[in-house]
Amino acid sequence: MDYKAYISEKLKIEGTDKSEIYSSLALPPASDMGDYALPCFKFAKILRKSPQTIAEELKNSFVNDEVISEVSAVNGYLNFKVNKQKLADEVLSTVLKAGDSYGSSNNGAGKTVCIDYSSVNIAKPFHIGHLSTTVIGGALYKIFKFSGYNVVGINHLGDYGTQFGKLISAYKRWGDKKDVEKRGIHAINELYVRFNEEATEDMEAEAREYFRKIESGDKDANELFEWFKKLTLDYVKGIYDKLNVRFDSYAGERFYTDKMQPVVDELKQKGLLKESDGAKIVDLEPYGMPPCLILRSDGASLYATRDLAAAIYRKNTYDFYKCLYVVAYQQNLHFKQVFKVLELMGKPWAKDLVHVAYGMVSLEDGAMSTRKGKVVWLEDVIEKCVQKAYSVINDKNPALENKEEIAKTVGLGAVVFGALYNNKIKDITFSYDKVLSFEGETSVYVQYTCARANSVLLKSGNAFAEVKNYAPCEQEAEVIKSLAAFPEEVTEAGEKYEPSIIARYAVDLAQKFNKFYIDCKILTAEGDAKNFRLALTKATLQTLKNALSLLGIGVPEKM
Ligand code: ARG
């Protein structure tokens, strides 16, 4: 039941419509104050009364019923307590009936969201820096799908530029076909690094020539390029499978080769293109930004040119409601410029483009150095986390079956959750011990809570009768309230592009459940209490599973 809708339906405030009342209803800071609170301060001006008077008048005119058990007016707030018994009945039957779809909605029906994320660069290592874009984008993908949107995941591959000329040149010089076939991206990355270390003027010139050959359709150069691209994609797809993320399109920068000229023409026709030292730019000085470079003096296009073409292509192809770019905050200026240029071109949908910026991830031991050749590959981070998860599990429960499988789910979960738990804009330091702790704010803690719930249910034979009108104790009521909040948390996470809301929710629910688990006996309780507690356990397990699955994290049955 949507209690906020229920309450706002029953409140009449002159000059304020229901939807405004709805969105003003909030959770009070302390739960003893009530379950919902309406701050009356903003109505004071229209009604010409003090907030406290308004709250009191609203309280007096509110007709109590069995859904709301208490209304109070305190310091300009109107507080509501919902009937705990009703709430419990309602929540448990809703969660258990909905199962895997609890928390889903049709909020996004008929709307398409494009999400540009992960967007890897061909022949470059996939390092811990790519973790955030991949898992934040992957989680947003699932959250929007769950909320009823049509979602298009786009991997805007970095497959355009002079570096591919260098790569071909390096391969021709030192490459060994067998080695590249065997070691894939690692081998080509080494060739690329070596080229940069040893490059002379002549080699640079040769690389430019190879790049020109790719561009002009030379067969040999293009075959090599496509091969390197395939090796990179084979490699990253292995990682995507592990992290549970998927893409509907791999249209990268090169895809826009023939779609940039029309953009340049349109800019020219709209009087936006200016000459500057032989280059073509869009002047953004009036908006306090450096110019957006469209064509270099040699006629070559730029990263921004391809992003302009890509945005227009996406609008024409998908008619998106929003187009998100999950890219590090280092590219803030780039996206501000691109969005501004589209606005100046008169695209009304420029306002629907969103740069979902996130902070840096570094490894605890400082190993994430971008210096040549000294990168930590993401696959190694994952591997190490899975190994450590194995030893943590083995210490805790040596007799466990399937330890290897479980360690995979736990280790991968820890990598993903570690990158998602904090507000996305924060810089974070990744620590293996921290993300694998059973006690901290971790996926391991949440997964362990699930295993605990699962074991209770197994011992009970997974059988319990439906209970009505049971009066929950405080610990039970806290779990109920948290379960009831899940659908709203999902909506908020989507609206704010913030998967950490769901990660934090999962930890909070797990903590409340564990408090209940420790304070209240479940299996040795009797009658209604036992049935109610088992239902609560099952509903919690279901909700935690749903929350983790939105983040791309699985739940082992035992741990
Ligand atoms: N490949 C780029 C990089 O690694 C990210 C691309 C982001 N997407 C975009 N449409 N510009 O920096």
mmCIF file of C-alpha atoms and ligand atoms in Angstrom, residues 116-121 130 156-158 253 303 307 310 314 325-327 331 334-335, ligand 1:
data_model
loop_
_atom_site.group_PDB
_atom_site.id
_atom_site.type_symbol
_atom_site.label_atom_id
_atom_site.label_comp_id
_atom_site.label_asym_id
_atom_site.label_seq_id
_atom_site.Cartn_x
_atom_site.Cartn_y
_atom_site.Cartn_z
ATOM 1 C CA ASP A 116 26.319 4.932 -22.063
ATOM 2 C CA TYR A 117 28.596 3.053 -19.688
ATOM 3 C CA SER A 118 31.801 1.107 -19.351
ATOM 4 C CA SER A 119 32.750 2.384 -22.837
ATOM 5 C CA VAL A 120 36.129 0.704 -23.060
ATOM 6 C CA ASN A 121 39.069 1.621 -25.220
ATOM 7 C CA HIS A 130 36.737 1.078 -15.198
ATOM 8 C CA HIS A 156 30.621 3.710 -26.717
ATOM 9 C CA LEU A 157 33.855 1.985 -27.638
ATOM 10 C CA GLY A 158 37.036 4.004 -27.853
ATOM 11 C CA GLU A 253 33.319 6.188 -31.809
ATOM 12 C CA TYR A 303 36.137 13.203 -29.300
ATOM 13 C CA ASP A 307 29.817 12.678 -29.112
ATOM 14 C CA ALA A 310 26.312 10.077 -31.206
ATOM 15 C CA ARG A 314 20.676 8.139 -30.281
ATOM 16 C CA TYR A 325 26.646 9.074 -19.623
ATOM 17 C CA VAL A 326 28.280 7.188 -16.763
ATOM 18 C CA VAL A 327 31.738 8.703 -17.013
ATOM 19 C CA GLN A 331 35.150 14.635 -18.143
ATOM 20 C CA HIS A 334 33.652 17.765 -21.985
ATOM 21 C CA PHE A 335 30.015 16.887 -21.323
HETATM 22 N N1 ARG B 1 36.183 5.724 -23.808
HETATM 23 C C1 ARG B 1 36.076 6.903 -23.000
HETATM 24 C C2 ARG B 1 37.151 6.911 -21.937
HETATM 25 O O1 ARG B 1 37.657 5.880 -21.563
HETATM 26 C C3 ARG B 1 34.742 7.029 -22.325
HETATM 27 C C4 ARG B 1 33.597 7.256 -23.263
HETATM 28 C C5 ARG B 1 32.391 7.746 -22.568
HETATM 29 N N2 ARG B 1 31.274 7.951 -23.434
HETATM 30 C C6 ARG B 1 31.113 8.968 -24.266
HETATM 31 N N3 ARG B 1 30.032 9.008 -25.005
HETATM 32 N N4 ARG B 1 32.009 9.916 -24.380
HETATM 33 O O2 ARG B 1 37.483 7.976 -21.440
#
